[in-house]
Amino acid sequence: MATTSQPPIRLTSHKNFVYRLVFSTLTGRTVHISQIRPSSPTNPGLAPHEISFLRLLESVTNGSQMEISYTGTILVYKPGLITGSSAGAGSSSGGVVRHEIPAGCNRGVSYFLLPLCLLAPFSKAPIKVLFTGPGVITSSTPTGDMSVDSVRTAILPLFNQFGIFNNIELRVLKRSNPGPNGRGGGGEVQFVFGHQVRLPKTLHLMNAGKIKRIRGVAYSVGVSASNNARMIDVARGVLNPLVPDTYIFSDVSSAPLVPANDRNNPSAKKKIGLGFGLSLVAESSTGCLFSADVASPPSGGQPPEDIGKQCAYQLLETISKGGCVPSAAFPIMIGLMTMGSEDVGRLQVGRDVVGDESAIQLARDLVKFGAPGWGLRDASFGEEKTGDIVVSVVGRGIGNVGRKVA
Amino acid sequence: MIGKRKRDTSVVSKSKKDKKDQAREESPTATESSAQDIFRKFFEAQFEPLEAQKNGATQDESDYGSSRDSEGLEDSGSESEWSGLDGEEEDDDENRPVEVVDYTAPSIKADALMDKRARKAFMSAKPPSSATELTSTTDHAKKGADEDDDKDTETMNLKNDLALQRLLKESHLLDSASDLAPTGKNRHKALDLRMQELGAKKSLYHQKNMPSSMRKGIKAKATSKEDKRRREARENGIILEKPAPKTNISSGRRERGVGGPSIGKFAGGTLNLSQRDIAQVQSARRGRGKGRGRGRGRGRGGR
């Protein structure tokens, strides 16, 4: 392949792991990531969720190779073509890739979903993945992942602005909060991304507009539904005076069962992932989305009122940062803009969003992958400055290699 | 008024002396007076404040708080009516009920009834789009009300619409006729038009065979007419529609018979392959398309 002639891109540390691999796959450059948690005495090297993500990458691509060193602190990833889940190759019946997440995983399923969303438009065939296994956490987690509901209601609609909107589905078959110690869960999520494009449209998103509505989902898994009502009550108490069009839907489900691994009784099952949480999404008049997510901690001991209030305030904080895009959606937007046609796209974001550590890490990584740097300037509304920053991104025009017509 | 007040204060002082006994006795009068007070307030809210009534009711202001009561007590002993009046005026200002807005108890009752469609739209597997939620309740409610009316008018509208469409399309036939409904020869022509609209291949009046010179003449006339129209429009500065693109009948691949060779030309018992045919066969074997695609990808990637 063409990529073999180029030297691998050398990166260090475990930070921004998933997006590095995604950009490697999209650009077709080999990456060499070293010093992955080298100083951790107990768990050096790649964590279970990172290994699981590598497996997921392997199943949606064809011909990717990865080598992991003995200690797991060095990874070489040679990407293949993004084939999606065509029937036969790595997928079970009906062309659905079945991805099992191990029990030790402490990240939410959105950890896998967000990078997969970024890969999916550039796939050759539609991507259909079923996340199952004893490690699927659909709620938000203490490790900072958003809930599945927020992915569906706040991230997936963003693709519409790039001209990607058909046949996108994210179905929560079973809900689960994080299990004991924040590890494991028994959820089940089906993800379908059926709109593949050659190149995403160039984006000019400069007007954040005003917040016109707030929607949300309150979920409780294996606990009383009154928790939902209490969360909703408090959250609405905070938000209703600000935005009258506030509705929060309630979703109650029983706790998922996972195999208990009991030697005496091999068929034994245990309940896992009890808890509740709230996901809020604010939509502006120009279609910008801001989300907030809070779930009950795995150790418990927090009343639903606190969760509701915390989530409402978190949403307000996210909105107060300004710009058109919250930091949660920033990598996806920038990623799509970078992969877009060779044209300058503009995106207005809050100063805190672009000054965030992860955003800067993303910028540095993108430069390593050969993307031109971002242009930054102060945003102004008419004469006065708004305090936001306009990020100009030149697309690389790579787009979908699999869709390239000869 | 002052007398009243004094009596009242004395009552209050009594109550201070032995509360337990007094409380029992006082309670009926207190409730009575408070009921009066409520009525008075209600009346005052609707109309003007009542002077005469106030005299009777002033002492009941004490209901608002024990602190006021005690003040009244202290005042009554030594000070004159002035202070009492002052107190009263303050009462008017201060005792207006403080408006308390409780944000922690929003009325969730209303949206317990929130329509299921919105819930379905939001909670489905699809990412919610902003457009879908806009058209939720209003048209739904309306539909039930005047559904019957709608049906009648709908059919009438359809009928009229059809008639109008026909009239517009066939109006050129009616130049000579006096009636709006085409008759005779015009009726046949109108029918022919309608049949063509419904998918008939050719007009009934299409003349199949004629001398070639005549056909050429017809065509030449048509083109010259069109040319003239366009030229005149251009000279007068009128913008016309763009000329319809010429359809090249011969350019498309002709429908071949079944069982013929898929490539080349079979003539005189031999299969003749042109240079192009040979190139096509060879390229297909080598997978030309793939090779080129990869080549281009490499070029871009290296940039």
XYZ file of C-alpha atoms in Angstrom:
709
model
C 0.000 0.000 0.000
C 0.936 3.582 -0.421
C 1.046 4.196 3.268
C 3.916 1.821 3.886
C 6.377 4.105 2.206
C 5.714 6.872 4.673
C 7.279 6.750 8.107
C 4.810 6.310 10.944
C 3.642 9.309 12.890
C 5.173 9.163 16.336
C 3.006 10.151 19.244
C 3.263 9.689 22.969
C 0.970 9.159 25.935
C -2.522 7.775 26.107
C -4.259 11.114 25.750
C -6.655 11.649 22.915
C -6.185 7.994 22.075
C -9.371 7.387 20.126
C -9.196 10.474 17.959
C -5.582 9.758 17.095
C -6.588 6.343 15.841
C -9.567 7.785 13.996
C -7.483 10.378 12.201
C -4.912 7.742 11.434
C -7.616 5.652 9.818
C -9.083 8.572 7.924
C -5.767 9.828 6.586
C -4.297 6.387 6.062
C -1.143 7.155 8.007
C 0.471 4.658 10.315
C 0.797 5.773 13.921
C 3.291 4.745 16.540
C 2.072 5.631 20.018
C 4.558 5.106 22.798
C 4.696 5.797 26.517
C 1.169 4.673 27.162
C 0.895 4.933 30.938
C 4.528 3.859 31.444
C 4.778 4.954 35.042
C 1.660 3.312 36.374
C 2.780 0.575 38.771
C -0.452 -1.393 38.673
C -1.916 -0.928 35.214
C 0.720 0.079 32.733
C -0.049 0.153 29.059
C -3.375 0.088 27.310
C -6.543 0.000 29.383
C -9.354 -2.472 28.681
C -11.508 0.132 26.950
C -8.657 1.111 24.649
C -8.057 -2.484 23.672
C -11.767 -2.816 23.084
C -11.721 0.223 20.848
C -8.886 -1.301 18.834
C -11.011 -4.398 18.358
C -13.895 -2.249 17.187
C -11.633 -0.499 14.688
C -10.446 -3.820 13.416
C -13.983 -5.018 12.832
C -15.128 -1.980 10.863
C -11.971 -1.748 8.756
C -10.360 -4.139 6.359
C -6.661 -4.778 6.463
C -5.681 -2.779 9.487
C -2.817 -4.118 11.528
C -1.900 -3.347 15.066
C 1.037 -4.373 17.164
C 1.133 -3.925 20.864
C 4.331 -4.273 22.862
C 4.684 -6.731 25.740
C 3.878 -4.224 28.408
C 1.253 -2.562 26.304
C 2.961 0.780 26.469
C 3.689 0.952 22.736
C 1.190 0.589 19.946
C 1.764 0.604 16.228
C -1.404 0.931 14.203
C -1.427 0.557 10.484
C -4.880 1.482 9.223
C -6.833 -0.258 6.536
C -9.861 0.724 4.525
C -13.021 1.634 6.372
C -15.362 -0.974 5.022
C -18.148 -0.606 7.532
C -20.180 -3.664 8.324
C -20.727 -5.418 5.061
C -22.158 -8.879 5.489
C -19.552 -11.549 5.988
C -16.447 -9.641 6.901
C -16.180 -9.601 10.674
C -19.888 -9.189 11.131
C -22.556 -11.639 12.068
C -25.999 -12.008 10.563
C -27.371 -9.168 8.522
C -24.101 -7.323 8.335
C -24.229 -6.160 11.930
C -20.942 -5.993 13.749
C -21.393 -7.329 17.243
C -19.008 -5.624 19.583
C -18.625 -7.031 23.069
C -17.218 -4.765 25.703
C -15.434 -6.514 28.581
C -16.645 -6.291 32.148
C -13.717 -4.258 33.380
C -14.540 -1.294 31.209
C -15.178 1.901 33.100
C -16.001 4.135 30.162
C -19.443 4.760 28.821
C -20.434 3.461 25.439
C -20.210 6.981 24.081
C -16.445 6.577 24.324
C -16.805 4.177 21.398
C -19.715 5.878 19.718
C -18.209 9.317 19.194
C -15.119 8.203 17.252
C -17.240 5.703 15.366
C -19.566 8.540 14.351
C -16.584 10.375 12.962
C -15.444 7.345 10.985
C -18.857 6.316 9.754
C -19.521 8.946 7.045
C -16.305 7.880 5.326
C -17.042 4.211 5.362
C -17.584 2.199 2.225
C -20.726 0.484 3.420
C -23.157 1.478 6.152
C -21.873 0.943 9.652
C -24.076 -1.140 11.907
C -22.720 -2.031 15.284
C -24.403 -3.718 18.200
C -22.676 -2.978 21.486
C -23.287 -5.735 23.985
C -21.497 -7.529 26.732
C -20.944 -6.965 30.405
C -19.231 -3.618 29.957
C -21.768 -1.456 28.162
C -22.650 1.618 30.197
C -25.299 3.714 28.519
C -25.449 6.447 31.125
C -22.902 9.134 31.645
C -19.968 8.041 33.739
C -17.698 9.565 36.357
C -14.881 9.229 33.805
C -16.474 12.019 31.818
C -18.359 10.270 29.057
C -21.715 11.540 27.988
C -24.790 9.365 27.977
C -26.132 7.638 24.914
C -29.122 9.946 24.932
C -26.888 12.955 24.621
C -25.033 11.338 21.753
C -28.300 10.795 19.964
C -29.890 14.134 20.712
C -26.891 16.458 20.760
C -24.188 14.907 18.577
C -25.927 13.047 15.763
C -28.044 16.040 14.657
C -24.798 17.929 14.046
C -24.089 15.742 11.040
C -27.080 17.329 9.383
C -25.054 20.484 8.938
C -22.530 18.547 6.890
C -25.205 17.095 4.655
C -25.272 13.761 6.448
C -28.701 12.900 7.724
C -30.115 9.730 6.195
C -30.598 6.493 8.012
C -28.809 7.355 11.216
C -30.078 5.510 14.247
C -28.979 4.991 17.772
C -31.247 2.599 19.570
C -30.926 1.904 23.243
C -32.061 -1.671 23.687
C -31.077 -1.929 27.342
C -30.029 0.797 29.671
C -27.381 0.534 32.303
C -25.625 2.807 34.717
C -22.071 2.039 35.770
C -21.784 -1.017 37.981
C -19.955 -1.298 41.284
C -16.776 0.797 41.393
C -17.823 2.355 38.124
C -16.927 -0.764 36.152
C -19.142 -2.697 33.855
C -22.795 -2.516 33.044
C -25.200 -4.628 31.125
C -26.572 -2.293 28.511
C -27.177 -2.888 24.861
C -27.008 -0.264 22.152
C -27.516 -0.546 18.435
C -25.889 2.007 16.206
C -26.666 2.402 12.524
C -24.971 4.979 10.376
C -26.180 4.535 6.834
C -25.328 7.811 5.149
C -21.918 7.718 3.556
C -20.640 10.672 1.623
C -17.741 11.397 -0.616
C -16.945 14.697 1.100
C -18.813 16.427 3.904
C -20.060 19.904 3.064
C -18.048 22.909 4.047
C -19.416 24.369 7.226
C -19.830 28.009 8.154
C -21.331 28.161 11.601
C -20.991 31.661 12.954
C -24.296 32.493 14.563
C -25.089 30.752 17.804
C -28.575 32.223 18.053
C -30.651 32.145 21.196
C -31.730 29.110 23.117
C -35.258 28.294 22.100
C -35.946 24.949 23.649
C -34.619 22.469 26.115
C -35.302 18.786 25.943
C -34.033 16.033 28.094
C -34.227 12.447 29.118
C -34.319 11.295 32.702
C -33.506 7.647 33.068
C -33.582 5.353 36.004
C -32.347 1.816 35.794
C -33.513 -0.696 38.334
C -34.602 1.974 40.783
C -37.864 3.714 41.456
C -39.356 5.877 38.760
C -39.967 8.585 41.319
C -36.282 9.396 41.014
C -37.008 10.558 37.490
C -39.855 12.730 38.632
C -37.694 14.296 41.301
C -34.842 15.012 38.923
C -37.200 16.469 36.362
C -38.934 18.591 38.964
C -35.765 20.243 40.167
C -34.203 20.622 36.738
C -37.335 22.269 35.454
C -37.438 24.485 38.480
C -34.087 25.865 37.416
C -34.637 25.947 33.670
C -38.306 26.809 33.231
C -38.000 30.484 34.212
C -35.263 30.815 31.591
C -36.734 28.754 28.767
C -40.447 28.055 28.952
C -40.232 25.391 26.274
C -38.601 22.821 28.515
C -39.647 19.221 28.457
C -37.864 16.326 30.018
C -38.976 12.845 29.197
C -38.782 10.020 31.623
C -37.515 6.557 30.857
C -37.677 3.793 33.384
C -36.182 0.377 32.893
C -35.330 -2.613 34.993
C -31.778 -3.471 35.827
C -29.892 -5.537 33.264
C -28.722 -9.010 34.177
C -25.231 -10.236 33.464
C -23.684 -13.650 34.151
C -22.482 -13.784 37.727
C -19.435 -16.015 37.060
C -20.346 -18.212 39.965
C -18.474 -21.516 39.911
C -21.174 -23.450 41.738
C -24.008 -22.133 39.658
C -22.810 -21.357 36.148
C -26.184 -20.091 35.010
C -26.443 -17.558 37.821
C -26.994 -13.955 36.900
C -26.669 -10.763 38.800
C -28.190 -7.349 38.519
C -25.815 -4.609 37.592
C -25.834 -0.970 36.683
C -28.461 0.415 39.032
C -28.868 4.145 39.204
C -30.411 7.125 37.557
C -29.331 10.139 35.611
C -30.369 13.071 33.521
C -29.407 14.227 30.067
C -30.357 17.704 28.911
C -30.060 19.245 25.484
C -30.592 22.883 24.666
C -31.262 23.865 21.090
C -30.710 27.353 19.794
C -32.681 29.139 17.128
C -29.950 28.412 14.608
C -29.756 24.725 15.443
C -26.749 24.722 17.722
C -26.929 22.089 20.421
C -25.595 22.133 23.939
C -25.816 19.169 26.212
C -25.292 18.328 29.836
C -25.142 14.985 31.531
C -25.129 13.935 35.138
C -25.767 10.495 36.535
C -25.840 9.135 40.035
C -22.371 8.077 41.176
C -21.751 4.317 41.352
C -21.208 4.597 45.087
C -24.650 6.138 45.450
C -25.568 8.526 48.199
C -26.737 11.416 46.090
C -30.399 12.365 45.974
C -32.033 12.854 42.589
C -32.708 16.489 43.421
C -28.979 17.123 43.479
C -28.513 15.364 40.167
C -31.280 17.399 38.579
C -29.942 20.666 39.869
C -26.370 19.806 38.977
C -27.371 18.860 35.464
C -29.391 22.014 34.943
C -26.509 24.150 36.131
C -24.100 22.200 33.983
C -26.266 22.911 30.976
C -26.320 26.588 31.810
C -22.556 26.560 32.192
C -22.115 24.890 28.829
C -24.314 27.479 27.196
C -22.539 30.298 28.984
C -19.246 29.294 27.421
C -20.672 30.630 24.200
C -19.983 29.744 20.619
C -21.935 27.382 18.437
C -20.432 24.167 19.666
C -19.818 22.811 23.164
C -16.527 21.165 23.929
C -18.097 17.706 23.790
C -18.919 18.104 20.112
C -15.811 20.067 19.194
C -13.608 17.158 18.037
C -16.347 15.777 15.805
C -17.046 19.115 14.167
C -13.386 19.859 13.645
C -12.759 16.342 12.401
C -15.487 16.568 9.798
C -14.344 20.016 8.726
C -10.787 18.794 8.363
C -11.889 15.877 6.242
C -14.059 18.146 4.118
C -13.372 19.599 0.713
C -10.397 21.861 0.175
C -12.162 24.954 1.241
C -12.128 27.120 4.323
C -14.805 26.279 6.833
C -15.497 28.498 9.799
C -16.773 27.662 13.211
C -17.427 30.028 16.055
C -16.649 28.607 19.472
C -16.306 29.920 22.963
C -12.917 30.993 24.200
C -12.961 28.356 26.903
C -13.877 25.650 24.440
C -10.968 26.235 22.120
C -8.646 26.930 25.039
C -9.512 23.612 26.590
C -6.670 21.150 27.094
C -8.297 18.492 24.945
C -8.944 20.954 22.123
C -5.329 22.010 22.057
C -4.231 18.385 22.146
C -6.519 17.779 19.194
C -5.010 20.673 17.286
C -1.486 19.397 17.883
C -2.403 15.894 16.809
C -4.098 17.151 13.678
C -0.988 19.070 12.730
C 1.026 15.883 13.163
C -1.350 14.150 10.796
C -0.571 16.780 8.208
C -3.645 18.960 8.494
C -2.993 22.649 8.042
C -3.204 24.686 11.220
C -6.315 26.482 12.342
C -6.818 30.149 11.795
C -8.088 31.852 14.913
C -9.573 35.307 15.167
C -11.839 37.138 17.526
C -15.454 36.893 16.608
C -17.341 40.110 16.341
C -21.006 40.832 16.094
C -21.228 43.949 13.985
C -18.808 46.314 15.669
C -18.472 44.856 19.127
C -16.521 41.754 19.960
C -18.422 38.860 21.418
C -15.544 37.189 23.182
C -15.865 34.102 21.051
C -13.288 32.853 18.623
C -13.777 31.935 15.005
C -11.808 28.867 14.055
C -11.103 28.592 10.346
C -10.263 25.129 9.157
C -9.037 24.237 5.699
C -10.342 20.892 4.583
C -7.890 18.333 3.348
C -10.168 17.031 0.676
C -9.454 13.427 1.501
C -12.971 12.497 2.277
C -14.068 8.998 1.641
C -11.370 6.913 0.024
C -13.728 3.991 -0.352
C -16.173 6.141 -2.272
C -13.639 7.513 -4.651
C -14.761 6.702 -8.153
C -11.909 5.602 -10.382
C -62.119 55.013 65.951
C -59.773 55.619 68.809
C -62.237 54.259 71.218
C -62.490 51.144 69.225
C -58.791 50.804 69.136
C -58.557 51.174 72.871
C -61.085 48.554 73.478
C -59.312 46.305 71.167
C -55.968 46.737 72.821
C -57.475 46.017 76.121
C -58.746 42.788 74.738
C -55.334 41.907 73.542
C -53.834 42.740 76.872
C -56.331 40.459 78.485
C -55.337 37.730 76.268
C -51.803 38.283 77.396
C -52.780 37.894 80.984
C -54.169 34.419 80.749
C -53.808 33.096 77.335
C -55.320 29.717 77.820
C -58.720 30.818 78.958
C -58.844 33.711 76.675
C -57.887 31.796 73.640
C -61.005 29.695 73.843
C -63.222 32.693 74.216
C -61.452 34.710 71.636
C -61.323 32.136 68.949
C -64.909 32.467 67.689
C -64.725 36.233 67.576
C -61.325 36.094 65.988
C -62.514 33.830 63.231
C -65.558 35.969 62.749
C -63.517 39.129 62.489
C -60.985 37.462 60.222
C -63.788 36.341 57.964
C -64.988 39.911 57.906
C -61.522 40.985 57.150
C -61.339 38.657 54.211
C -64.580 40.016 52.846
C -63.378 43.536 53.341
C -60.164 42.859 51.541
C -61.943 41.216 48.725
C -64.230 44.191 48.421
C -61.362 46.632 48.607
C -59.534 44.755 45.965
C -62.482 45.170 43.655
C -63.574 48.686 44.573
C -62.335 51.577 46.643
C -61.115 51.227 50.234
C -63.934 51.478 52.728
C -63.573 54.207 55.349
C -66.521 53.395 57.504
C -65.905 49.689 57.421
C -62.303 50.173 58.222
C -63.170 51.521 61.642
C -64.770 48.316 62.542
C -62.094 46.229 61.045
C -58.894 47.986 61.967
C -58.214 45.937 64.995
C -58.150 42.900 62.818
C -55.032 44.099 61.196
C -53.451 42.756 64.310
C -53.994 39.318 62.849
C -51.139 39.852 60.535
C -48.526 39.506 63.183
C -48.031 39.446 66.874
C -45.275 42.000 66.600
C -47.725 44.549 65.306
C -49.967 43.712 68.187
C -47.391 44.359 70.771
C -46.505 47.630 69.146
C -50.100 48.637 69.238
C -50.139 47.751 72.903
C -47.232 49.926 73.753
C -48.571 52.794 71.747
C -52.049 52.707 73.110
C -51.060 53.367 76.658
C -49.159 56.609 76.308
C -49.312 57.974 72.824
C -52.072 59.819 71.087
C -54.244 58.899 68.135
C -51.642 60.219 65.756
C -49.429 57.288 66.159
C -52.385 55.028 65.695
C -53.206 56.645 62.422
C -49.609 56.433 61.405
C -49.606 52.835 62.228
C -52.650 52.358 60.145
C -51.136 53.950 57.121
C -48.112 51.802 57.502
C -50.422 48.899 57.730
C -51.876 49.713 54.395
C -48.486 49.788 52.837
C -46.883 46.912 54.552
C -49.693 44.513 54.953
C -50.272 44.209 51.309
C -49.519 40.525 50.863
C -45.935 39.955 49.704
C -45.884 38.313 46.357
C -44.064 35.030 46.651
C -43.012 33.296 43.479
C -41.940 29.754 44.060
C -39.768 28.484 41.295
C -39.230 25.133 42.887
C -42.763 24.045 42.238
C -43.360 24.338 38.517
C -46.655 23.198 37.220
C -45.815 19.860 35.775
C -49.464 18.929 35.586
C -49.809 20.565 32.217
C -47.183 18.580 30.449
C -48.119 15.324 32.064
C -50.606 15.479 29.240
C -47.922 16.397 26.780
C -48.736 14.716 23.585
C -47.307 11.340 22.934
C -46.229 12.325 19.465
C -43.627 14.678 20.818
C -42.401 11.971 23.113
C -42.301 9.479 20.300
C -40.483 11.903 18.070
C -37.907 12.650 20.679
C -37.427 9.248 22.238
C -37.191 7.246 19.027
C -33.947 5.796 17.771
C -33.482 8.564 15.239
C -31.697 11.736 16.171
C -34.425 14.302 16.773
C -34.703 16.962 14.144
C -35.857 20.410 15.012
C -38.400 20.575 12.216
C -40.527 17.627 13.253
C -41.599 18.944 16.598
C -43.054 22.144 15.274
C -46.129 20.631 13.697
C -47.438 18.703 16.620
C -50.649 19.508 18.371
C -52.420 22.273 16.575
C -53.381 20.654 13.316
C -54.236 17.473 15.174
C -56.907 19.152 17.235
C -58.359 21.005 14.304
C -58.748 17.904 12.218
C -61.368 16.352 14.421
C -63.516 19.445 14.490
C -64.149 20.182 10.851
C -63.290 16.942 9.190
C -66.692 16.572 7.540
C -66.647 20.064 6.166
C -63.207 19.463 4.817
C -64.275 16.381 2.926
C -67.020 18.133 1.012
C -64.989 21.149 0.138
C -62.076 18.922 -0.732
C -64.020 17.001 -3.363
C -65.496 20.197 -4.743
C -62.061 21.721 -4.931
C -60.686 18.716 -6.743
C -63.488 18.820 -9.283
C -63.074 22.492 -9.954
C -59.353 22.104 -10.118
C -59.601 19.428 -12.775
C -62.016 21.490 -14.836
C -59.752 24.504 -14.638
C -56.694 22.494 -15.623
C -58.502 21.114 -18.654
C -59.746 24.494 -19.663
C -56.258 25.932 -19.479
C -54.735 23.130 -21.488
C -57.383 23.006 -24.170
C -58.203 26.661 -24.403
C -56.413 26.997 -27.722
C -58.992 24.687 -29.274
C -61.776 26.968 -28.210
C -60.772 29.890 -30.379
C -63.338 29.039 -32.970
C -65.983 27.656 -30.647
C -68.602 29.597 -28.805
C -69.146 27.136 -25.980
C -66.630 26.382 -23.236
C -67.136 22.623 -23.561
C -65.452 21.448 -26.778
C -67.741 19.913 -29.346
C -67.337 18.081 -32.605
C -63.861 18.164 -34.055
C -62.581 20.083 -31.091
C -63.886 17.429 -28.727
C -61.865 14.797 -30.582
C -58.775 16.949 -30.401
C -59.267 17.540 -26.696
C -59.677 13.813 -26.098
C -56.490 13.243 -28.057
C -54.641 15.725 -25.864
C -55.920 14.077 -22.710
C -54.851 10.680 -23.960
C -51.381 11.954 -24.663
C -51.250 13.372 -21.182
C -52.204 10.019 -19.751
C -49.337 8.380 -21.574
C -50.359 7.647 -25.158
C -47.255 7.388 -27.308
C -48.484 9.309 -30.305
C -51.253 11.613 -31.217
C -54.182 10.063 -33.090
C -53.721 12.697 -35.734
C -50.069 12.029 -36.260
C -49.550 11.361 -39.937
C -47.288 8.414 -40.292
C -46.545 8.341 -43.989
C -46.064 11.258 -46.287
C -43.721 12.255 -49.059
C -40.314 13.093 -47.712
C -40.284 16.491 -49.352
C -43.463 17.371 -47.557
C -42.085 16.285 -44.199
C -38.911 18.228 -44.813
C -40.990 21.214 -45.694
C -42.987 20.941 -42.492
C -39.849 20.704 -40.416
C -38.190 23.590 -42.211
C -41.272 25.701 -41.686
C -41.356 24.891 -37.988
C -37.698 25.794 -37.482
C -38.005 28.979 -39.487
C -41.050 29.963 -37.463
C -39.202 29.372 -34.227
C -36.168 31.254 -35.500
C -38.282 34.174 -36.451
C -39.996 34.244 -33.096
C -36.686 34.202 -31.257
C -35.133 36.822 -33.500
C -38.005 39.183 -33.038
C -37.983 38.648 -29.310
C -34.285 39.381 -29.189
C -34.704 42.529 -31.203
C -37.466 43.702 -28.908
C -35.487 42.815 -25.826
C -37.842 40.109 -24.703
C -36.317 37.190 -22.904
C -37.673 33.895 -24.095
C -37.352 30.423 -22.663
C -34.199 28.585 -23.522
C -34.453 26.426 -26.622
C -35.181 22.822 -25.811
C -32.077 20.670 -26.018
C -31.885 18.736 -29.258
C -32.327 15.056 -28.740
C -29.882 13.001 -30.699
C -31.714 9.838 -31.482
C -28.733 8.096 -32.922
C -26.414 8.747 -29.996
C -27.979 6.214 -27.661
C -27.244 2.548 -28.001
C -29.808 0.839 -30.142
C -31.745 -2.080 -28.714
C -30.031 -5.158 -30.069
C -31.586 -8.491 -30.728
C -31.273 -11.332 -28.303
C -28.383 -13.718 -28.813
C -26.119 -11.353 -30.653
C -22.476 -10.974 -29.769
C -21.896 -8.893 -26.634
C -18.910 -7.280 -28.234
C -17.920 -6.444 -31.790
C -19.924 -6.786 -34.945
C -20.972 -10.021 -36.523
C -21.107 -9.706 -40.265
C -20.645 -12.229 -43.007
C -19.961 -15.086 -40.647
C -17.078 -13.294 -38.912
C -16.866 -11.380 -35.652
C -15.200 -8.068 -36.321
C -13.550 -6.391 -33.385
C -12.637 -2.775 -33.632
C -9.590 -1.268 -31.950
C -11.824 0.097 -29.260
C -13.397 -3.234 -28.522
C -9.977 -4.797 -28.056
C -8.864 -2.056 -25.723
C -12.015 -2.468 -23.722
C -11.504 -6.175 -23.260
C -7.901 -5.762 -22.200
C -8.574 -3.015 -19.731
C -11.334 -4.989 -18.063
C -8.979 -7.867 -17.378
C -6.322 -5.709 -15.796
C -8.758 -3.923 -13.488
C -7.926 -0.545 -14.808
C -10.406 1.350 -12.677
C -9.021 0.107 -9.406
C -5.443 0.799 -10.324
C -6.103 4.338 -11.262
C -8.107 5.026 -8.152
C -5.350 3.860 -5.908
C -2.820 5.843 -7.840
C -4.651 9.022 -7.286
C -5.132 8.287 -3.624
C -1.419 7.893 -3.236
C -0.758 11.176 -4.884
C -3.050 13.010 -2.518
C -1.949 11.187 0.558
C 1.654 12.064 0.051
C 0.964 15.731 -0.037
